[in-house]
Coordinates of C-alpha atoms and ligand atoms in Angstrom, one line a residue:
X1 CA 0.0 0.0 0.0
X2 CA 2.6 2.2 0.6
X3 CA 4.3 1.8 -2.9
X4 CA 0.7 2.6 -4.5
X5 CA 0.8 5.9 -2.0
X6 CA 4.2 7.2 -3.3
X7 CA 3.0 6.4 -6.8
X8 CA -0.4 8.4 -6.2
X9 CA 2.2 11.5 -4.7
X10 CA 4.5 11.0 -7.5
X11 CA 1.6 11.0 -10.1
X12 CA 0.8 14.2 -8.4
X13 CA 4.0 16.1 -8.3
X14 CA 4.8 15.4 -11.8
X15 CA 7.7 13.5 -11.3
X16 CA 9.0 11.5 -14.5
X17 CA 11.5 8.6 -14.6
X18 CA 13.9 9.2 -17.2
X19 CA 14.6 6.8 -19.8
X20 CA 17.4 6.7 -22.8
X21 CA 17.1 4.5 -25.6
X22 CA 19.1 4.3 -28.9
X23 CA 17.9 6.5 -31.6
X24 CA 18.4 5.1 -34.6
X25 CA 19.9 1.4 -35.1
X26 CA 19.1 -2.0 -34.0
X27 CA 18.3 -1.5 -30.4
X28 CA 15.7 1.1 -31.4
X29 CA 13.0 -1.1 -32.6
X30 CA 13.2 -3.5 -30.1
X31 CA 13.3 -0.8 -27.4
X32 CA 10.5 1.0 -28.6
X33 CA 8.6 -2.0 -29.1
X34 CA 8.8 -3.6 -26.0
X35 CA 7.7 -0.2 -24.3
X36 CA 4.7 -0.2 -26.0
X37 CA 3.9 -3.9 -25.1
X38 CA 4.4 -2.8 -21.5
X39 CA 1.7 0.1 -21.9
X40 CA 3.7 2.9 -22.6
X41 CA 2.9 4.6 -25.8
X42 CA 4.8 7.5 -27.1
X43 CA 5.5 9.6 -30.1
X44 CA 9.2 9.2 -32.0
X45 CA 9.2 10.7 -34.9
X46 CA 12.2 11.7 -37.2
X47 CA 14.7 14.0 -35.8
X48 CA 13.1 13.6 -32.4
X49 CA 15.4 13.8 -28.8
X50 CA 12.9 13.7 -26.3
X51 CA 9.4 12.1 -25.9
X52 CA 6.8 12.1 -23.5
X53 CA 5.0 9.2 -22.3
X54 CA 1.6 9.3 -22.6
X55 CA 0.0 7.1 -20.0
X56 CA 3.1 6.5 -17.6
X57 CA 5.5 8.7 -15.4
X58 CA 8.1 8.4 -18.7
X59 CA 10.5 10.9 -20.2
X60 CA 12.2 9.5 -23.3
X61 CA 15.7 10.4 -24.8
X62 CA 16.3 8.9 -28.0
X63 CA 20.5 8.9 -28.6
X64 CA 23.6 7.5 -29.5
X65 CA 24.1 4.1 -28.0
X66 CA 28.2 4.9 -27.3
X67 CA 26.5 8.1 -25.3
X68 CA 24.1 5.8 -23.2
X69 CA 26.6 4.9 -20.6
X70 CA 27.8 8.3 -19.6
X71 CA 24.4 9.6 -19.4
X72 CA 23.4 7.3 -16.9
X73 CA 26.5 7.2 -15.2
X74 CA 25.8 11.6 -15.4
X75 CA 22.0 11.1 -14.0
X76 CA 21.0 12.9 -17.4
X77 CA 18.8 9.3 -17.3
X78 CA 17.4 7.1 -14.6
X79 CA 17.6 4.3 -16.3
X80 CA 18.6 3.2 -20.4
X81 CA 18.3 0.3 -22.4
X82 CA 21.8 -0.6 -23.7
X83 CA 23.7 -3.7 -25.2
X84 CA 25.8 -5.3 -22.7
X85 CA 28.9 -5.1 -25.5
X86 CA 28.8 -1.1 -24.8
X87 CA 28.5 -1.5 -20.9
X88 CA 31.4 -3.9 -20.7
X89 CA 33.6 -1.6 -22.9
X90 CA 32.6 2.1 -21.0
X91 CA 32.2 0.2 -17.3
X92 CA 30.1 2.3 -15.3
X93 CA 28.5 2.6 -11.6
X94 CA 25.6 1.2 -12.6
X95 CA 23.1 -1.7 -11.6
X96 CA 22.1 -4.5 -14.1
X97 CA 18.2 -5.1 -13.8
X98 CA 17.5 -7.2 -16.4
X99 CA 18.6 -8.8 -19.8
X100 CA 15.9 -8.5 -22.4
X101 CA 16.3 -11.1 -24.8
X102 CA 16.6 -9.3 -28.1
X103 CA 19.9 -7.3 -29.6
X104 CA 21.5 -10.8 -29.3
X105 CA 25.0 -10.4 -31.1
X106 CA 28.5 -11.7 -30.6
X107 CA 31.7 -10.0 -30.2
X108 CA 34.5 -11.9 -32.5
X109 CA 37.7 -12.8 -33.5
X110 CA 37.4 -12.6 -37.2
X111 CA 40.8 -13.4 -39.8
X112 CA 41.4 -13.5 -43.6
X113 CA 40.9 -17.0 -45.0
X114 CA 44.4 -18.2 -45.7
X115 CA 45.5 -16.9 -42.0
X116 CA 46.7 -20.3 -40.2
X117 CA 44.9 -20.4 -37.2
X118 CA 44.3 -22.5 -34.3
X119 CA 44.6 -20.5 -31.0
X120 CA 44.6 -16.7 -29.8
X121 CA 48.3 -16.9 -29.5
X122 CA 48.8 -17.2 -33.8
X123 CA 47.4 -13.5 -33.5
X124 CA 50.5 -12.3 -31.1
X125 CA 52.0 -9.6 -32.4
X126 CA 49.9 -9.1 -35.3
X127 CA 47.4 -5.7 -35.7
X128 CA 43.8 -6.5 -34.7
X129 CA 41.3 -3.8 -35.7
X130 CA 38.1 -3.2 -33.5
X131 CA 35.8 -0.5 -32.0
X132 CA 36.4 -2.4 -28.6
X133 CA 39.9 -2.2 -27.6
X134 CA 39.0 -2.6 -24.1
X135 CA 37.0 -6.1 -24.1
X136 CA 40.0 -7.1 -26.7
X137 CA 42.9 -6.1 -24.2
X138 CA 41.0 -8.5 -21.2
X139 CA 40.6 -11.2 -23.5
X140 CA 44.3 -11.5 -24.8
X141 CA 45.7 -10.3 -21.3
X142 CA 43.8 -13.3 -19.9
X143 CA 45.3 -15.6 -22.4
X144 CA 48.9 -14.1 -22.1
X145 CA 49.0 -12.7 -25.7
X146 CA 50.2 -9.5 -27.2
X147 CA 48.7 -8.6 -29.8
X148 CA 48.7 -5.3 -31.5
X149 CA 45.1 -3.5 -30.7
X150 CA 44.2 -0.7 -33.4
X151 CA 41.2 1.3 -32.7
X152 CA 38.5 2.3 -35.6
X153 CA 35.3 3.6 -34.8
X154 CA 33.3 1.4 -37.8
X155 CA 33.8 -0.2 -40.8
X156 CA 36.0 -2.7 -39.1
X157 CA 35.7 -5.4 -41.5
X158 CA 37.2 -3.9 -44.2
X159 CA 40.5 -3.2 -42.5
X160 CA 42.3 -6.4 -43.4
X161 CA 41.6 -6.0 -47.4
X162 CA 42.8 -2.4 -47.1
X163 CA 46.0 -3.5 -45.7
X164 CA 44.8 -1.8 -42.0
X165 CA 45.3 -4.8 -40.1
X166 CA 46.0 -8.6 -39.9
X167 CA 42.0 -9.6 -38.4
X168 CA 39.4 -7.8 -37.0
X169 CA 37.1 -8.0 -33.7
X170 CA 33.7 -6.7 -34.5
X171 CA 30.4 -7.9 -33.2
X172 CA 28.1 -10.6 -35.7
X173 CA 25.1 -12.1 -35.5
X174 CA 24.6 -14.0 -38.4
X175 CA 28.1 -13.7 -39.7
X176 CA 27.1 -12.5 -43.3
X177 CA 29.2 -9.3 -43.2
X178 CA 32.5 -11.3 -42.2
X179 CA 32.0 -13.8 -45.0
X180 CA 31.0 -11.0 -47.5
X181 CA 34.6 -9.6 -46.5
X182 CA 36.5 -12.4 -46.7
X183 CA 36.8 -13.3 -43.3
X184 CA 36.7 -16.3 -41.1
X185 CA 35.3 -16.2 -37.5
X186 CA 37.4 -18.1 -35.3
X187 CA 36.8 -16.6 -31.7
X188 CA 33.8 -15.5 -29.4
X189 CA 35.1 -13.0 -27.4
X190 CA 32.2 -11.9 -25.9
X191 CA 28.2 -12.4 -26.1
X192 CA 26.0 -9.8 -26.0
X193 CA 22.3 -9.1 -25.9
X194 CA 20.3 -6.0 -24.7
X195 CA 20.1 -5.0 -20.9
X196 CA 18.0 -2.1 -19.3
X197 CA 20.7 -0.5 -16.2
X198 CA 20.0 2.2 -13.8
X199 CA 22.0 4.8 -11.8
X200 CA 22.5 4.1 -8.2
X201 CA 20.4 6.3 -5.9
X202 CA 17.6 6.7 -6.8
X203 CA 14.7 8.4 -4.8
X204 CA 11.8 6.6 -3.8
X205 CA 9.3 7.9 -5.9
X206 CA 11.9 7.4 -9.1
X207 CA 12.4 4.2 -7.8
X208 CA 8.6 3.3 -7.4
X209 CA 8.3 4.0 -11.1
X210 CA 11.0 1.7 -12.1
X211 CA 9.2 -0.9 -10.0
X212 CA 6.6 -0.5 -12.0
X213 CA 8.5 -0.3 -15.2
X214 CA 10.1 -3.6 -14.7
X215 CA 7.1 -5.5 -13.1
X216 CA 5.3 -4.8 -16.8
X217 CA 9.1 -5.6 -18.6
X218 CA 9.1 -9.0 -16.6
X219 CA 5.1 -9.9 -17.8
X220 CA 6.0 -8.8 -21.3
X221 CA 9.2 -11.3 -21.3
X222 CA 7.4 -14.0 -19.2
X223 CA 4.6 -13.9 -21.8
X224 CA 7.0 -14.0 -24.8
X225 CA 8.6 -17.3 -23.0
X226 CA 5.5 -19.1 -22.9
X227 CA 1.7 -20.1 -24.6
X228 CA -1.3 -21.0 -23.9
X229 CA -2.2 -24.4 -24.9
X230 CA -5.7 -25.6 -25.0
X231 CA -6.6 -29.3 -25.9
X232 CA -9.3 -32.3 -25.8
X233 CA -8.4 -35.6 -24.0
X234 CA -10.4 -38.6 -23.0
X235 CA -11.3 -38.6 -19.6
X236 CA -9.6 -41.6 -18.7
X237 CA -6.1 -40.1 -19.7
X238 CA -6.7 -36.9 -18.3
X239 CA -4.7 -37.0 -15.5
X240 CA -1.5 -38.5 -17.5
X241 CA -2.1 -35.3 -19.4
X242 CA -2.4 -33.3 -16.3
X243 CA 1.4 -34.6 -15.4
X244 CA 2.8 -33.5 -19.1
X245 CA 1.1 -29.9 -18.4
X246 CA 2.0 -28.6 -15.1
X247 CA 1.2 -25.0 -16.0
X248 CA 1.4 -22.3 -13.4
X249 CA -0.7 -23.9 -10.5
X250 CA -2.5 -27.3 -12.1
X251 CA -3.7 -27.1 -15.2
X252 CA -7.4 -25.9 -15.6
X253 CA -9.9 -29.0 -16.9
X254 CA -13.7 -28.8 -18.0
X255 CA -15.6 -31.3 -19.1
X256 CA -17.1 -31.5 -23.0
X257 CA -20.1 -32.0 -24.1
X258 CA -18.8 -35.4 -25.7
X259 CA -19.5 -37.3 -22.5
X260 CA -15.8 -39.4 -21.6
X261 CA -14.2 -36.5 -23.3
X262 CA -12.4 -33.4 -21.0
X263 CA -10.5 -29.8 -22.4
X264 CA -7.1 -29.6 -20.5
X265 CA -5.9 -25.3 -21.0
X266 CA -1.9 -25.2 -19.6
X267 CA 0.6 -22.8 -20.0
X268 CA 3.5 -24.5 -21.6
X269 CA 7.6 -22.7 -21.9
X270 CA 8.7 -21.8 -25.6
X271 CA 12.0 -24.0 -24.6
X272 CA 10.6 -27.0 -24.6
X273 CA 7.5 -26.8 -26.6
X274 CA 7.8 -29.5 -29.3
X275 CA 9.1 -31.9 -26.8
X276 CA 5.7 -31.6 -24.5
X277 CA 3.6 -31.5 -27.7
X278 CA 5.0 -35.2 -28.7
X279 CA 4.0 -36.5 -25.3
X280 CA 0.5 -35.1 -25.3
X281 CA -0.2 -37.1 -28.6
X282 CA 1.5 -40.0 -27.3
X283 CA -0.4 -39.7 -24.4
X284 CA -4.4 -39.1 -26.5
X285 CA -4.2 -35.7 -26.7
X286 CA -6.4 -34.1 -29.8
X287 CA -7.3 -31.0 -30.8
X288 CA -4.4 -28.9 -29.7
X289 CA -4.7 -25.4 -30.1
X290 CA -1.6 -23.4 -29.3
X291 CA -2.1 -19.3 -28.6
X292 CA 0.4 -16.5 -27.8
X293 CA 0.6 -14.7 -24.4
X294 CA 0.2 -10.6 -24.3
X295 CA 1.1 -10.4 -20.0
X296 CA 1.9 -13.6 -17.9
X297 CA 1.9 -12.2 -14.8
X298 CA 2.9 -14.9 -11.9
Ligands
ATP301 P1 24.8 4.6 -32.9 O1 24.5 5.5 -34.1 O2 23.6 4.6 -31.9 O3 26.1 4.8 -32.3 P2 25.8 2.0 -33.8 O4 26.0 2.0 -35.3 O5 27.0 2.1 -32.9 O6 24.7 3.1 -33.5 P3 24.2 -0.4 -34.1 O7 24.9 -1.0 -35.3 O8 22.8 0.1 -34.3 O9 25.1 0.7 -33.3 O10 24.2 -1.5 -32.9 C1 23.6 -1.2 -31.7 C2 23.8 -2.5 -30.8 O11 23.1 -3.5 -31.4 C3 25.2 -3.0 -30.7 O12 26.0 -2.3 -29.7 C4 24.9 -4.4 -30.2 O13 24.6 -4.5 -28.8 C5 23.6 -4.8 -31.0 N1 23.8 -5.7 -32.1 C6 23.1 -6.8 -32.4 N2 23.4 -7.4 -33.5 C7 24.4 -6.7 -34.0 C8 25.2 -6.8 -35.2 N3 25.1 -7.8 -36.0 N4 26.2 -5.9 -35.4 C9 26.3 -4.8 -34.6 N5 25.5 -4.7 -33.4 C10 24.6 -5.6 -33.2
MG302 MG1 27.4 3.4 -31.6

C-alpha cells in the first residue's frame, strides 16, 4: 500500500523517470517496441530527442548508443536500455536489472581465410582492428598474448583487405558481413544481448516507477517465453495429461459436451515446446490449439 501511495504523490508532483534509448539502429526497434507492449505509448518521430510518455510517469531520450553509458552514469537518465557489449567496454557505476532477450549479437575474432589459425596466441604480435579495444585487451591479457590493438570507430571489417590490419574484432550475429569480407570467424570473445541498467540512488518515488516499469518488462518477457495451450483428451487419460502440463498452479480442466471426453488449458515454456507436444499425442491428446501470451503475470 505504501508503494501505491508514493505512486499516487508522485503522479501528483509530476515527477518523470527518465529513460534513454538508442535512436536510430538496431536497439531502437526492439526498445521501442517492447515499451509499447508494457503500456507505454509515445511519439518518436524523425529527428526527435525527447518524448513524453503518454499514460506513464516516462520521459524519453532517444541517442547514440556509445553516449548511453555516460548519461546514466551523469543522472542525465534514470535508467537506459543498452547492449551489454557497450557497458562492458565504457564500465560504469551502474546496476544491471534485467537482460531483455533481443539485440543478441556476438563480439569476434574474425581473420582473412588463408590466415593459419588454431589458437589466440597465432594473433601475437599481429594488428587487430576493432571499436572495442577494451573487451580485446582483457581477452588477450587473460590468455597471455600481445597482440597489436588498433582502434576504428566502424567499418571494421574492411581493414584487413585495405592492408589496416591482420584480423578484425567486430560484433556478428549471423556472420554474413565477415563472409561477404572475406573473413573467417574463429573466436567469441564476448556475447552480448540488450540490458535495461539504472544509476544508483535513486529516490523513492523514481524508484517506485521503475518498479513499476520492470514489473510490466518481466510480464511482457514472461509472456514471450510461454503459450497457452488448449486441448481435448479422454477422460480416462486426463490426469497423465495433467502430469505433461504442469502449468502455473494445475492445469485448468472442463468437461465437453462429448461425455468421456475433457479440455485440459496449460501454460506451456517456448523452450521445450515441441518436446511436451509429442507426449501429449502419445499420451491421446487431440485438438491442440496453441495461442500466444500478451502479459503472464505470476
Ligand atoms: P549509434 O549510431 O547509436 O552509435 P551503432 O552503429 O553504434 O549506433 P548499431 O549497429 O545500431 O550501433 O548496434 C547497436 C547495438 O546492437 C550493438 O551495440 C549491439 O549491442 C547490438 N547488435 C546486435 N546485433 C548486431 C550486429 N550484427 N552488429 C552490430 N551490433 C549488433
Ligand atoms: Mg554506436
Amino acid at each position: 500500500m505504501r508503494s501505491f501511495a508514493v505512486f499516487t504523490a508522485n503522479k501528483m508532483s509530476g515527477q518523470k523517470l527518465k529513460i534513454a534509448i538508442q535512436k536510430q539502429g538496431r536497439l531502437s526497434d526492439g526498445s521501442t517496441a517492447l515499451l509499447k507492449k508494457c503500456g507505454i505509448g509515445f511519439t518518436n518521430g524523425f529527428g526527435k530527442l525527447k518524448s513524453e510518455a503518454q499514460d506513464f510517469p516516462l520521459e524519453i531520450f532517444f541517442l547514440r548508443d556509445d553516449d548511453i553509458p555516460d548519461y546514466v552514469a551523469d543522472g542525465v537518465a534514470d535508467v537506459v536500455i543498452v547492449g551489454e557489449n557497450v557497458l562492458a567496454e565504457s564500465p560504469q557505476p551502474v546496476d544491471v536489472l534485467e537482460k531483455l532477450g533481443f539485440g543478441r549479437c556476438r563480439l569476434s575474432l574474425a581473420i582473412p581465410k588463408g590466415f593459419d589459425y588454431a589458437t589466440p596466441a597465432d594473433l601475437a604480435g599481429k594488428r587487430i582492428a576493432t571499436s572495442y579495444p577494451r573487451i580485446l585487451r582483457d581477452f588477450f591479457e587473460s590468455r597471455n598474448v600481445e597482440a597489436d590493438i588498433h582502434e576504428i570507430s566502424g567499418s571494421v571489417e574492411i581493414a584487413p583487405s585495405i592492408g589496416l590490419a591482420d584480423a578484425v574484432c567486430d560484433l556478428v550475429s549471423s556472420g554474413s558481413t565477415l563472409f561477404s569480407n572475406g573473413l573467417r570467424e574463429v573466436e567469441t570473445v564476448m556475447l552480448s544481448e540488450a540490458v535495461m541498467i539504472a544509476r544508483r540512488g535513486l529516490d523513492e518515488g523514481l524508484q517506485t516507477i521503475l518498479d513499476r516499469l520492470l514489473f510490466r518488462i518481466r510480464s511482457v518477457k514472461a509472456a514471450a517465453q510461454n503459450k497457452y495451450i488448449l486441448l481435448n483428451a479422454p477422460a480416462n487419460k486426463a490426469v497423465e495429461i495433467a502430469s505433461i502440463l504442469p502449468g502455473m498452479r494445475s492445469p485448468t480442466m472442463m468437461p465437453l459436451a462429448d461425455e468421456g471426453w475433457v479440455s485440459i488449458h496449460s501454460v506451456i515454456g517456448e523452450a521445450d515446446f515441441w518436446e511436451v507436444v509429442d507426449n501429449l499425442k502419445q499420451a491421446g491428446a487431440e485438438g491442440i490449439l496453441v495461442l500466444s501470451i500478451d502479459q503472464m503475470i505470476r
